[in-house]
Amino acid sequence: MKTNSTKTDPLDTRPEKLYCAYRLKGVAASRGIAISKAFVLQGDSVKIDPVLVPCDDVETEVAKFRHAVDRAKGELRSLQSKVAHRIGQESAKIFDVHQLLLEDNAIIDETIGDIRKDKKSADYAFYDIMQKYQNTLDETSVEFFQSRISDIRDVKRRVIKHIQGDRTDYLNKLEGSAVIIASDLTPSDTVKLDRHKVTGFATDLGGRTSHVAIMARSMQVPAVVGLRRISKLIKEGDRIILDGNEGVILIEPDEATIRYYRELQERYYDTERKLSAFRDLPSITLDGKPIELSANLEFSDEAAAAKTHGAKGVGLFRTEYMYLANDELPTEDEQAAEYQKITKEISPDPVIIRTLDVGGDKEPKSFSIAPEENPFLGWRAIRICLERQDIFETQLKAILRASANSDVKILLPMISCLDELHDCMKIIDKTKAALSKAKVAFNEQIEVGVMIEVPAAAVLADKIAEYADFLSIGTNDLVQYLLAVDRGNERIAYLYRHLHPAVLRTIKGIISAGHKAGVWVGMCGEMASDPLSTLILIGMDLDEFSVTPMSVPEIKKIIRSTDYREAARIATKAQEFETASEVERFMVKIMRQKFKDIIF
Ligand code: PEP
Ligand code: MG
């Protein structure tokens, strides 16, 4: 395929024609350019390496197989009861056949026999046996037997998944690095990837604030999401160019195109290096207004990167990864160690730890959430913590322990009414009392902030601010709930805009309500990392920006080049527009004039 170019920029070395097999346009989710081979994470299909194992490993393979069968049976039982509960006993009976297949001694014995006799790996042996049964049924046209084929296929996949670990474990065995291609990547998939091997993400689904996009930014790898069909078009090992600045993917580009993108890549990283000059400078406007600039962290080991990028403190530490990756709930000691890892790096600057925010699209491995019709409106975040107080109290104890010698603050997600806030405060007091009784050190005056990310909380921000020490605006959810636009749905991504006049008006209202009640107001949603929004937010008097580490230098540069009074005028003007497009056009024009080297 050819894409025409029009040369206007003298720096543009783009060849007259760019050649590649396919060019796809999606949502630019994380900046940077990757030129790499593709690794396709298949949904449910199984992949078998027909390997033989050394004699010494044979019994380990047998044990692996037995364990996988047990886990598959357990999984089926819980699936069956969920289906019985939601759809009815009759539908749940389909799983009886699956259970029977797993109890069939012929299948089990034959597999173990092949592992011992032929030295096949567990997945290879089981795959072959199941394939044999499947082939026999394939030859019949009787409908009853035909429907049994899908049962066999399902059981085959389920057991092999348990033998191999999940699909991300398979990736971790890969040598070299690759761009990960998938229909979708759940947060649980993403946290398990070996981050040193991932050069980028490209997914069919997702929008700019879907969790895969946020994770990519925090891992500092480029990403394009919402590509709709990339997982179908691409083959494993295909060479691709992923342009996270423009939201474009080129599959199998020619050499001239690759050369061109290598130049772009160098120019991009050169700009990044130049921005790092801002690292040690204070975050203060031209006319002397200090503005807190801190970082959002997904993992404790990002704390050093936050500091190297010039952040003063952590404005949001998302603690979910500890619950997403492991089968067991994290213990109080394990959590305290993670929190202390961050405070050790960041102190004396503050570290704001958000309490557990699973549910929605974040499905924990360590406890189960029953399927729901509307997970983003369902059992999520603080709603889970108020019901599972055991989980909540363990986390609070660990956070409080980390506050003993450092400036640690608590942040409560998804508060939608004052009752929830009061209940949380009671639990925090109870936890403090338990620690005092056990003579464990913590900061008695620890500050507790509330995320404003549900429209009801935005409307009640003045009341909430009376009981909170600070407010932090979570625009990722606030925008989705306020505009009724699913943050992860690429089809309606064009409607998801944080410069929508209703969003701007709501944000202004939250900041004013917080200030009236005497508390500071920050923003930890992705809008804070968007350079197009910075002047408006400064002008609206936002006290703190908490951004992805890689955005810190850029946002700092904008803050340091801005006169607060000018920003206030721009914010007032921006709020007069009627549509998001008008606000965006207005801001692009101003920013292009002021900042030639920043990408908008
Ligand atoms: C938000 O909603 O803006 C936020 C920061 O939380 P998360 O993206 O983790 O839902
Ligand atoms: Mg949120």
Coordinates of C-alpha atoms and ligand atoms in Angstrom, one line a residue:
M1 CA 0.0 0.0 0.0
K2 CA 1.2 3.5 -0.7
T3 CA 0.6 6.6 1.4
N4 CA 1.1 10.0 -0.2
S5 CA 3.1 12.6 1.5
T6 CA 2.9 16.4 1.2
K7 CA 6.2 18.0 2.3
T8 CA 5.7 21.3 4.1
D9 CA 8.2 21.0 7.0
P10 CA 11.8 21.6 5.8
L11 CA 12.9 19.0 8.4
D12 CA 10.6 16.5 6.8
T13 CA 12.7 13.8 5.2
R14 CA 9.7 11.6 4.4
P15 CA 10.1 9.8 1.1
E16 CA 7.7 10.7 -1.6
K17 CA 5.8 7.4 -1.0
L18 CA 5.7 5.3 2.1
Y19 CA 5.3 1.6 1.2
C20 CA 3.9 -1.0 3.6
A21 CA 1.5 -4.0 3.4
Y22 CA -1.1 -2.3 5.6
R23 CA -1.4 1.1 7.3
L24 CA -3.8 1.3 10.2
K25 CA -5.0 4.4 12.1
G26 CA -6.0 4.0 15.8
V27 CA -5.9 6.0 19.0
A28 CA -2.5 7.4 19.9
A29 CA -2.2 6.1 23.5
S30 CA 1.4 6.4 24.5
R31 CA 4.1 8.4 22.7
G32 CA 7.2 7.2 21.0
I33 CA 8.1 5.1 18.0
A34 CA 8.8 1.4 17.9
I35 CA 10.3 -0.5 14.9
S36 CA 10.2 -4.1 15.8
K37 CA 8.8 -7.5 15.1
A38 CA 5.3 -8.4 16.2
F39 CA 4.2 -10.9 18.8
V40 CA 0.6 -11.8 18.6
L41 CA -1.1 -12.7 21.9
Q42 CA -3.9 -14.9 20.7
G43 CA -7.2 -14.9 22.6
D44 CA -8.2 -18.4 23.3
S45 CA -6.3 -20.4 20.7
V46 CA -3.7 -22.8 22.0
K47 CA -0.1 -23.1 20.8
I48 CA 1.9 -26.2 21.3
D49 CA 5.7 -26.6 20.9
P50 CA 6.1 -30.3 20.2
V51 CA 9.0 -30.8 22.6
L52 CA 10.3 -33.9 24.3
V53 CA 11.5 -33.6 27.9
P54 CA 14.6 -35.2 29.5
C55 CA 14.0 -38.4 31.5
D56 CA 14.6 -36.5 34.8
D57 CA 11.7 -34.2 34.1
V58 CA 9.1 -36.8 33.2
E59 CA 7.5 -37.0 36.6
T60 CA 7.5 -33.2 36.9
E61 CA 5.4 -33.1 33.6
V62 CA 3.1 -35.7 35.0
A63 CA 2.6 -33.7 38.2
K64 CA 2.1 -30.5 36.1
F65 CA -0.6 -32.3 34.1
R66 CA -2.5 -33.6 37.2
H67 CA -2.3 -30.2 38.8
A68 CA -3.7 -28.6 35.6
V69 CA -6.6 -31.1 35.5
D70 CA -7.4 -30.3 39.1
R71 CA -7.4 -26.6 38.5
A72 CA -9.5 -26.9 35.4
K73 CA -12.1 -28.9 37.4
G74 CA -12.2 -26.3 40.1
E75 CA -12.6 -23.6 37.5
L76 CA -15.4 -25.5 35.8
R77 CA -17.2 -25.9 39.1
S78 CA -17.1 -22.2 39.9
L79 CA -18.1 -21.4 36.3
Q80 CA -21.0 -23.8 36.5
S81 CA -22.4 -22.3 39.7
K82 CA -22.1 -18.8 38.3
V83 CA -24.0 -19.9 35.2
A84 CA -26.6 -21.7 37.3
H85 CA -27.1 -18.6 39.4
R86 CA -27.3 -16.2 36.4
I87 CA -28.9 -18.2 33.6
G88 CA -30.3 -21.3 35.2
Q89 CA -29.6 -24.9 36.1
E90 CA -30.4 -26.2 32.6
S91 CA -27.8 -24.1 30.9
A92 CA -25.2 -25.0 33.6
K93 CA -25.6 -28.6 32.6
I94 CA -23.3 -28.1 29.6
F95 CA -20.4 -28.1 32.0
D96 CA -21.3 -31.6 33.1
V97 CA -19.9 -32.9 29.9
H98 CA -16.7 -31.0 30.4
Q99 CA -16.4 -32.3 34.0
L100 CA -16.9 -35.9 32.7
L101 CA -14.2 -35.5 30.1
L102 CA -11.8 -34.5 32.8
E103 CA -12.8 -37.5 34.9
D104 CA -12.4 -39.9 32.0
N105 CA -9.7 -42.3 33.1
A106 CA -8.9 -43.3 29.5
I107 CA -8.0 -39.7 28.6
I108 CA -6.0 -39.1 31.8
D109 CA -4.2 -42.5 31.7
E110 CA -3.4 -42.2 28.0
T111 CA -1.9 -38.7 28.5
I112 CA 0.2 -39.8 31.5
G113 CA 1.3 -42.9 29.5
D114 CA 2.5 -40.8 26.6
I115 CA 4.4 -38.4 28.9
R116 CA 6.2 -41.4 30.5
K117 CA 6.6 -43.5 27.4
D118 CA 7.3 -41.0 24.7
K119 CA 8.8 -38.3 26.9
K120 CA 6.3 -35.7 25.6
S121 CA 5.8 -32.5 27.5
A122 CA 2.5 -32.4 29.4
D123 CA 0.7 -29.9 27.0
Y124 CA 2.0 -31.7 23.9
A125 CA 0.8 -35.1 25.2
F126 CA -2.6 -33.9 26.2
Y127 CA -3.1 -31.9 23.0
D128 CA -2.3 -35.1 20.9
I129 CA -4.7 -37.3 22.8
M130 CA -7.5 -34.7 22.6
Q131 CA -6.8 -34.1 19.0
K132 CA -7.2 -37.9 18.4
Y133 CA -10.7 -37.9 19.9
Q134 CA -11.6 -34.7 18.1
N135 CA -10.5 -36.2 14.7
T136 CA -12.6 -39.3 15.3
L137 CA -15.7 -37.2 15.9
D138 CA -14.8 -34.9 13.0
E139 CA -15.5 -37.8 10.7
T140 CA -19.1 -38.1 11.7
S141 CA -21.8 -35.8 10.5
V142 CA -24.2 -36.7 13.3
E143 CA -25.1 -33.5 15.0
F144 CA -24.8 -34.9 18.6
F145 CA -21.2 -35.8 18.0
Q146 CA -20.4 -32.6 16.2
S147 CA -21.5 -30.6 19.3
R148 CA -19.2 -32.8 21.4
I149 CA -16.2 -31.5 19.3
S150 CA -16.6 -28.0 20.8
D151 CA -16.7 -29.6 24.3
I152 CA -13.4 -31.4 23.6
R153 CA -11.9 -28.2 22.2
D154 CA -12.9 -26.2 25.2
V155 CA -11.6 -28.8 27.7
K156 CA -8.4 -29.0 25.7
R157 CA -7.8 -25.3 25.8
R158 CA -8.7 -25.0 29.5
V159 CA -6.2 -27.7 30.6
I160 CA -3.4 -26.5 28.3
K161 CA -3.9 -23.0 29.6
H162 CA -3.2 -24.3 33.1
I163 CA -0.3 -26.4 32.0
Q164 CA 1.4 -23.5 30.2
G165 CA 0.4 -20.8 32.6
D166 CA -1.5 -18.1 31.0
R167 CA -0.9 -16.5 27.6
T168 CA 1.4 -13.9 29.0
D169 CA 3.7 -16.5 30.5
Y170 CA 4.1 -17.8 27.0
L171 CA 5.3 -14.4 25.9
N172 CA 7.8 -14.3 28.8
K173 CA 9.5 -17.3 27.3
L174 CA 10.2 -15.3 24.1
E175 CA 13.7 -14.3 23.3
G176 CA 14.3 -10.8 22.2
S177 CA 11.8 -8.0 22.3
A178 CA 8.6 -7.3 20.4
V179 CA 5.5 -5.2 20.0
I180 CA 2.6 -6.9 21.6
I181 CA -0.4 -7.3 19.4
A182 CA -3.7 -8.4 20.9
S183 CA -7.4 -8.0 20.5
D184 CA -7.4 -6.6 24.0
L185 CA -5.0 -6.6 26.9
T186 CA -6.5 -6.8 30.4
P187 CA -4.7 -5.1 33.3
S188 CA -4.0 -8.7 34.6
D189 CA -2.3 -9.6 31.3
T190 CA -0.3 -6.4 31.3
V191 CA 1.1 -6.6 34.8
K192 CA 2.4 -10.0 34.1
L193 CA 4.4 -9.1 31.0
D194 CA 8.2 -8.9 31.2
R195 CA 8.5 -5.2 30.8
H196 CA 12.0 -5.5 29.4
K197 CA 10.8 -7.4 26.4
V198 CA 7.9 -5.2 25.4
T199 CA 8.7 -2.4 22.9
G200 CA 5.1 -1.4 22.3
F201 CA 1.4 -2.3 22.4
A202 CA -1.1 -2.3 19.6
T203 CA -4.7 -3.5 20.3
D204 CA -8.0 -3.8 18.5
L205 CA -9.9 -2.4 21.5
G206 CA -9.4 0.5 23.9
G207 CA -9.3 4.2 24.1
R208 CA -6.7 6.7 25.5
T209 CA -7.7 6.2 29.1
S210 CA -8.2 2.4 28.9
H211 CA -6.0 0.7 31.3
V212 CA -3.7 -0.8 28.6
A213 CA -3.0 2.8 27.5
I214 CA -2.2 3.9 31.0
M215 CA 0.0 1.0 31.6
A216 CA 1.9 1.6 28.4
R217 CA 2.5 5.2 29.4
S218 CA 3.7 4.1 32.8
M219 CA 6.0 1.5 31.2
Q220 CA 7.2 4.3 28.9
V221 CA 6.6 2.2 25.7
P222 CA 4.7 3.6 22.7
A223 CA 1.1 2.3 22.1
V224 CA -1.7 2.6 19.7
V225 CA -5.1 1.2 20.7
G226 CA -8.5 1.0 19.1
L227 CA -7.1 -0.4 15.9
R228 CA -10.2 -2.7 15.4
R229 CA -8.6 -5.5 13.4
I230 CA -4.9 -5.5 13.9
S231 CA -4.9 -8.8 15.7
K232 CA -6.4 -10.4 12.6
L233 CA -4.2 -8.7 10.0
I234 CA -0.9 -9.3 11.5
K235 CA 1.1 -12.5 11.6
E236 CA 3.6 -13.4 14.3
G237 CA 7.1 -12.1 13.4
D238 CA 5.8 -9.5 10.9
R239 CA 7.9 -6.3 11.0
I240 CA 6.0 -3.3 12.1
I241 CA 6.4 0.4 12.8
L242 CA 4.3 1.6 15.7
D243 CA 4.0 5.4 15.8
G244 CA 2.5 6.3 19.2
N245 CA 2.7 10.0 18.4
E246 CA 0.3 9.8 15.5
G247 CA -1.6 6.6 16.4
V248 CA -0.4 4.8 13.3
I249 CA 0.8 1.2 12.6
L250 CA 2.6 0.2 9.4
I251 CA 2.8 -3.5 8.8
E252 CA 5.8 -4.9 6.7
P253 CA 7.2 -1.5 5.7
D254 CA 9.9 -1.2 3.0
E255 CA 13.5 -0.1 3.8
A256 CA 13.0 3.6 2.9
T257 CA 10.0 3.8 5.2
I258 CA 11.9 2.2 8.0
R259 CA 14.8 4.7 7.5
Y260 CA 12.4 7.6 7.6
Y261 CA 10.8 6.3 10.8
R262 CA 14.3 5.8 12.4
E263 CA 15.0 9.4 11.8
L264 CA 11.7 10.4 13.3
Q265 CA 12.5 8.2 16.3
E266 CA 15.9 9.8 16.8
R267 CA 14.3 13.3 16.6
Y268 CA 11.7 12.3 19.1
Y269 CA 14.2 11.0 21.6
D270 CA 16.4 14.0 21.0
T271 CA 13.4 16.3 22.0
E272 CA 12.9 14.1 25.1
R273 CA 16.5 14.5 26.0
K274 CA 16.3 18.3 25.7
L275 CA 13.3 18.3 27.9
S276 CA 15.2 16.5 30.6
A277 CA 17.1 19.8 31.2
F278 CA 14.0 20.8 33.1
R279 CA 14.3 17.9 35.5
D280 CA 15.9 19.7 38.5
L281 CA 14.2 23.1 38.0
P282 CA 11.2 24.0 40.3
S283 CA 7.7 23.8 38.9
I284 CA 6.7 27.4 39.1
T285 CA 5.0 29.9 36.7
L286 CA 6.9 32.8 35.2
D287 CA 5.2 35.2 37.7
G288 CA 6.1 33.0 40.6
K289 CA 3.1 30.8 41.4
P290 CA 4.4 27.4 42.6
I291 CA 2.4 24.4 41.2
E292 CA 3.0 20.8 42.6
L293 CA 4.1 18.4 39.9
S294 CA 4.1 14.8 41.0
A295 CA 3.9 11.4 39.3
N296 CA 1.4 8.6 38.8
L297 CA 2.9 5.2 39.5
E298 CA 1.5 1.8 38.6
F299 CA 4.4 -0.2 40.1
S300 CA 6.7 0.5 43.1
D301 CA 9.8 0.1 40.9
E302 CA 8.8 3.1 38.9
A303 CA 9.6 5.5 41.8
A304 CA 13.2 6.0 40.6
A305 CA 12.0 6.9 37.1
A306 CA 9.5 9.4 38.5
K307 CA 12.4 11.1 40.3
T308 CA 14.7 11.1 37.3
H309 CA 12.0 12.7 35.2
G310 CA 11.8 15.5 37.8
A311 CA 8.6 14.8 39.7
K312 CA 8.3 16.1 43.3
G313 CA 6.4 13.3 45.0
V314 CA 3.9 10.7 43.9
G315 CA 0.3 12.0 43.4
L316 CA -1.2 8.6 42.7
F317 CA 0.1 5.2 43.4
R318 CA -2.2 2.6 41.9
T319 CA -1.9 -0.4 44.2
E320 CA -3.9 -2.8 42.0
Y321 CA -1.0 -4.7 40.5
M322 CA -0.5 -6.6 43.8
Y323 CA -4.0 -8.0 43.6
L324 CA -4.0 -8.6 39.8
A325 CA -1.0 -10.7 39.3
N326 CA -1.1 -13.2 42.2
D327 CA -3.4 -15.9 43.3
E328 CA -3.1 -14.9 46.9
L329 CA -4.1 -11.6 48.4
P330 CA -1.0 -9.5 49.3
T331 CA -0.3 -9.7 53.0
E332 CA 0.1 -6.6 55.2
D333 CA 3.9 -7.1 55.3
E334 CA 4.2 -7.5 51.6
Q335 CA 2.3 -4.3 51.0
A336 CA 4.1 -2.4 53.6
A337 CA 7.4 -3.4 51.9
E338 CA 6.1 -2.1 48.6
Y339 CA 5.0 1.2 50.0
Q340 CA 8.3 1.6 51.9
K341 CA 10.2 0.9 48.7
I342 CA 8.5 4.0 47.2
T343 CA 8.9 6.3 50.3
K344 CA 12.6 5.4 50.5
E345 CA 13.0 6.7 47.0
I346 CA 10.7 9.7 47.2
S347 CA 11.0 11.1 50.7
P348 CA 10.8 13.8 51.9
D349 CA 8.3 14.5 49.1
P350 CA 4.8 13.2 49.6
V351 CA 3.5 9.8 48.4
I352 CA -0.2 9.5 47.9
I353 CA -1.3 5.8 48.0
R354 CA -4.7 5.0 46.6
T355 CA -6.6 2.2 48.2
L356 CA -7.6 -0.7 46.1
D357 CA -9.5 0.1 42.9
V358 CA -10.3 -3.3 41.3
G359 CA -13.5 -4.2 39.5
G360 CA -14.5 -2.5 36.2
D361 CA -12.0 -3.9 33.7
K362 CA -9.5 -4.9 36.5
E363 CA -10.3 -8.4 37.5
P364 CA -8.3 -9.5 40.5
K365 CA -6.8 -13.0 40.5
S366 CA -6.7 -13.0 44.3
F367 CA -10.4 -13.0 44.9
S368 CA -13.4 -13.3 42.6
I369 CA -15.9 -10.8 41.4
A370 CA -19.1 -12.4 40.0
P371 CA -19.8 -11.4 36.4
E372 CA -21.9 -8.2 36.2
E373 CA -24.0 -6.6 33.4
N374 CA -22.2 -3.2 33.9
P375 CA -18.9 -3.7 35.7
F376 CA -17.9 0.0 35.6
L377 CA -21.1 0.8 37.4
G378 CA -20.9 -2.2 39.6
W379 CA -18.9 -3.7 42.5
R380 CA -15.8 -1.7 42.1
A381 CA -13.1 0.1 44.2
I382 CA -14.4 1.5 47.5
R383 CA -17.6 -0.5 47.2
I384 CA -15.6 -3.7 47.3
C385 CA -13.4 -2.4 50.2
L386 CA -16.5 -1.4 52.3
E387 CA -17.9 -4.9 51.9
R388 CA -14.6 -6.8 52.1
Q389 CA -13.3 -4.9 55.2
D390 CA -10.7 -7.6 55.8
I391 CA -9.0 -6.6 52.5
F392 CA -9.4 -2.9 53.2
E393 CA -8.1 -3.0 56.8
T394 CA -5.0 -5.0 55.8
Q395 CA -4.2 -2.4 53.2
L396 CA -4.8 0.5 55.5
K397 CA -2.6 -1.0 58.1
A398 CA 0.2 -1.3 55.6
I399 CA -0.3 2.3 54.4
L400 CA -0.3 3.6 57.9
R401 CA 2.9 1.7 58.8
A402 CA 4.6 3.3 55.8
S403 CA 3.5 6.7 57.1
A404 CA 5.6 6.3 60.3
N405 CA 8.6 8.2 59.0
S406 CA 7.4 9.6 55.6
D407 CA 4.8 11.9 54.2
V408 CA 2.3 9.3 53.1
K409 CA -1.3 10.2 52.4
I410 CA -4.4 8.0 51.7
L411 CA -6.5 8.5 48.6
L412 CA -10.0 6.9 48.4
P413 CA -11.3 6.0 44.9
M414 CA -14.9 6.1 43.5
I415 CA -16.6 7.8 46.4
S416 CA -20.1 8.6 45.2
C417 CA -21.8 9.7 48.5
L418 CA -20.9 11.0 51.9
D419 CA -22.0 7.8 53.6
E420 CA -19.2 6.0 51.9
L421 CA -16.7 8.6 53.0
H422 CA -17.9 8.5 56.6
D423 CA -17.8 4.7 56.6
C424 CA -14.2 4.8 55.3
M425 CA -13.2 7.3 58.0
K426 CA -14.6 5.0 60.7
I427 CA -12.6 2.1 59.3
I428 CA -9.5 4.2 59.1
D429 CA -10.0 5.2 62.8
K430 CA -10.6 1.6 63.8
T431 CA -7.4 0.6 62.0
K432 CA -5.4 3.3 63.7
A433 CA -6.7 2.2 67.1
A434 CA -5.7 -1.4 66.3
L435 CA -2.2 -0.3 65.4
S436 CA -1.9 1.9 68.5
K437 CA -2.9 -1.0 70.7
A438 CA -0.3 -3.2 69.1
K439 CA 2.2 -0.3 69.6
V440 CA 3.0 0.0 65.8
A441 CA 4.2 3.4 64.7
F442 CA 2.3 5.5 62.2
N443 CA 1.4 9.1 61.5
E444 CA -1.7 9.8 63.6
Q445 CA -2.3 13.0 61.5
I446 CA -2.2 11.1 58.1
E447 CA -4.1 13.1 55.5
V448 CA -7.0 11.4 53.8
G449 CA -8.0 12.6 50.3
V450 CA -10.9 11.8 48.1
M451 CA -10.8 11.1 44.4
I452 CA -13.5 13.1 42.6
E453 CA -14.3 10.8 39.7
V454 CA -18.0 10.2 40.0
P455 CA -20.3 13.1 38.9
A456 CA -22.2 12.9 42.2
A457 CA -19.0 13.5 44.0
A458 CA -18.2 16.5 41.7
V459 CA -21.6 18.0 42.5
L460 CA -21.1 17.4 46.2
A461 CA -17.4 18.4 46.2
D462 CA -18.1 21.2 48.7
K463 CA -19.6 18.8 51.2
I464 CA -16.9 16.2 50.6
A465 CA -14.2 18.8 51.1
E466 CA -15.4 19.5 54.6
Y467 CA -14.3 16.0 55.6
A468 CA -11.3 15.5 53.4
D469 CA -7.8 16.9 53.6
F470 CA -7.5 17.2 49.8
L471 CA -9.3 16.3 46.6
S472 CA -7.8 14.7 43.6
I473 CA -9.7 14.8 40.3
G474 CA -9.8 11.5 38.4
T475 CA -10.7 12.6 35.0
N476 CA -10.4 9.2 33.4
D477 CA -13.5 8.0 35.2
L478 CA -15.1 11.4 35.6
V479 CA -15.2 12.0 31.9
Q480 CA -16.6 8.6 31.2
Y481 CA -19.4 8.9 33.7
L482 CA -20.1 12.6 33.0
L483 CA -20.3 12.2 29.2
A484 CA -21.7 8.6 29.4
V485 CA -18.8 7.4 27.2
D486 CA -17.1 4.1 28.0
R487 CA -13.4 5.0 28.4
G488 CA -12.3 1.7 26.8
N489 CA -14.7 1.6 23.8
E490 CA -12.8 2.6 20.6
R491 CA -16.0 3.0 18.6
I492 CA -17.1 6.0 20.6
A493 CA -13.6 7.3 21.5
Y494 CA -14.4 10.4 19.4
L495 CA -16.9 11.4 22.1
Y496 CA -14.4 10.9 25.0
R497 CA -13.0 14.4 25.3
H498 CA -11.7 16.0 28.5
L499 CA -11.9 19.5 26.9
H500 CA -15.7 19.1 26.6
P501 CA -17.3 22.2 28.0
A502 CA -19.3 20.2 30.5
V503 CA -16.0 18.6 31.8
L504 CA -14.3 22.0 32.1
R505 CA -17.2 23.5 33.9
T506 CA -17.3 20.5 36.3
I507 CA -13.6 20.8 37.0
K508 CA -13.8 24.5 37.7
G509 CA -16.6 23.8 40.1
I510 CA -14.6 21.1 42.0
I511 CA -11.5 23.3 42.3
S512 CA -13.6 26.3 43.6
A513 CA -15.5 24.1 46.1
G514 CA -12.2 22.6 47.4
H515 CA -10.6 26.0 47.8
K516 CA -13.7 27.4 49.5
A517 CA -13.5 24.6 52.1
G518 CA -9.8 25.3 52.5
V519 CA -8.4 22.2 50.9
W520 CA -6.0 21.8 48.0
V521 CA -7.2 20.2 44.8
G522 CA -5.0 18.1 42.5
M523 CA -5.7 16.1 39.3
C524 CA -4.4 12.5 38.8
G525 CA -6.4 11.6 35.7
E526 CA -4.8 11.6 32.3
M527 CA -6.0 15.1 31.5
A528 CA -3.2 16.4 33.8
S529 CA -0.7 14.8 31.4
D530 CA -2.2 16.4 28.3
P531 CA -0.2 19.5 27.3
L532 CA -3.3 20.9 25.6
S533 CA -5.0 21.2 28.9
T534 CA -2.2 22.5 31.1
L535 CA -2.8 26.3 30.6
I536 CA -6.5 25.9 31.3
L537 CA -5.9 23.9 34.5
I538 CA -3.2 26.4 35.7
G539 CA -5.7 29.2 35.0
M540 CA -8.4 27.4 36.9
D541 CA -6.1 27.3 39.9
L542 CA -5.4 23.6 40.1
D543 CA -2.8 23.1 42.9
E544 CA -1.3 19.8 41.9
F545 CA -0.7 17.9 38.6
S546 CA 0.0 14.2 39.0
V547 CA 1.2 12.9 35.6
T548 CA 2.8 9.9 34.0
P549 CA 6.5 10.0 34.7
M550 CA 7.4 10.5 31.0
S551 CA 5.2 13.6 30.8
V552 CA 6.8 15.4 33.8
P553 CA 9.5 17.3 31.9
E554 CA 7.0 18.5 29.2
I555 CA 4.3 19.7 31.7
K556 CA 7.1 21.3 33.8
K557 CA 8.3 23.2 30.7
I558 CA 4.8 24.5 30.1
I559 CA 4.3 25.6 33.7
R560 CA 7.6 27.3 33.8
S561 CA 6.9 29.2 30.5
T562 CA 3.5 30.4 31.6
D563 CA 2.3 33.6 33.2
Y564 CA -0.4 32.6 35.7
R565 CA -2.5 35.7 34.8
E566 CA -2.3 34.9 31.1
A567 CA -3.4 31.3 31.9
A568 CA -6.4 32.6 33.9
R569 CA -7.5 34.6 30.8
I570 CA -7.1 31.6 28.6
A571 CA -9.1 29.4 31.0
T572 CA -11.9 32.0 31.1
K573 CA -12.0 32.2 27.3
A574 CA -11.9 28.3 27.0
Q575 CA -14.9 28.0 29.2
E576 CA -17.0 30.2 26.9
F577 CA -16.9 27.8 23.9
E578 CA -19.8 25.5 23.2
T579 CA -18.1 22.4 21.9
A580 CA -15.0 20.3 22.6
S581 CA -13.7 20.9 19.1
E582 CA -13.8 24.7 19.5
V583 CA -11.8 24.4 22.8
E584 CA -9.3 22.0 21.2
R585 CA -8.8 24.3 18.2
F586 CA -8.3 27.3 20.4
M587 CA -5.7 25.5 22.5
V588 CA -3.9 23.9 19.6
K589 CA -3.4 27.4 18.1
I590 CA -2.1 28.9 21.3
M591 CA 0.2 26.0 22.1
R592 CA 1.6 25.7 18.6
Q593 CA 2.6 29.4 18.8
K594 CA 4.1 29.1 22.2
F595 CA 5.8 25.7 22.0
K596 CA 7.3 24.7 18.7
D597 CA 8.9 21.4 19.9
I598 CA 6.0 19.8 21.8
I599 CA 3.7 17.5 19.8
F600 CA 0.0 18.4 19.9
Ligands
PEP1 C1 -9.1 8.3 37.1 O1 -10.2 7.7 37.0 O2 -8.9 9.4 36.6 C2 -8.0 7.6 37.8 C3 -6.9 8.3 38.0 O3 -8.2 6.3 38.1 P1 -8.0 5.0 37.2 O4 -7.5 5.5 35.8 O5 -7.1 4.1 37.9 O6 -9.4 4.5 37.1
MG2 MG -10.6 6.0 38.3

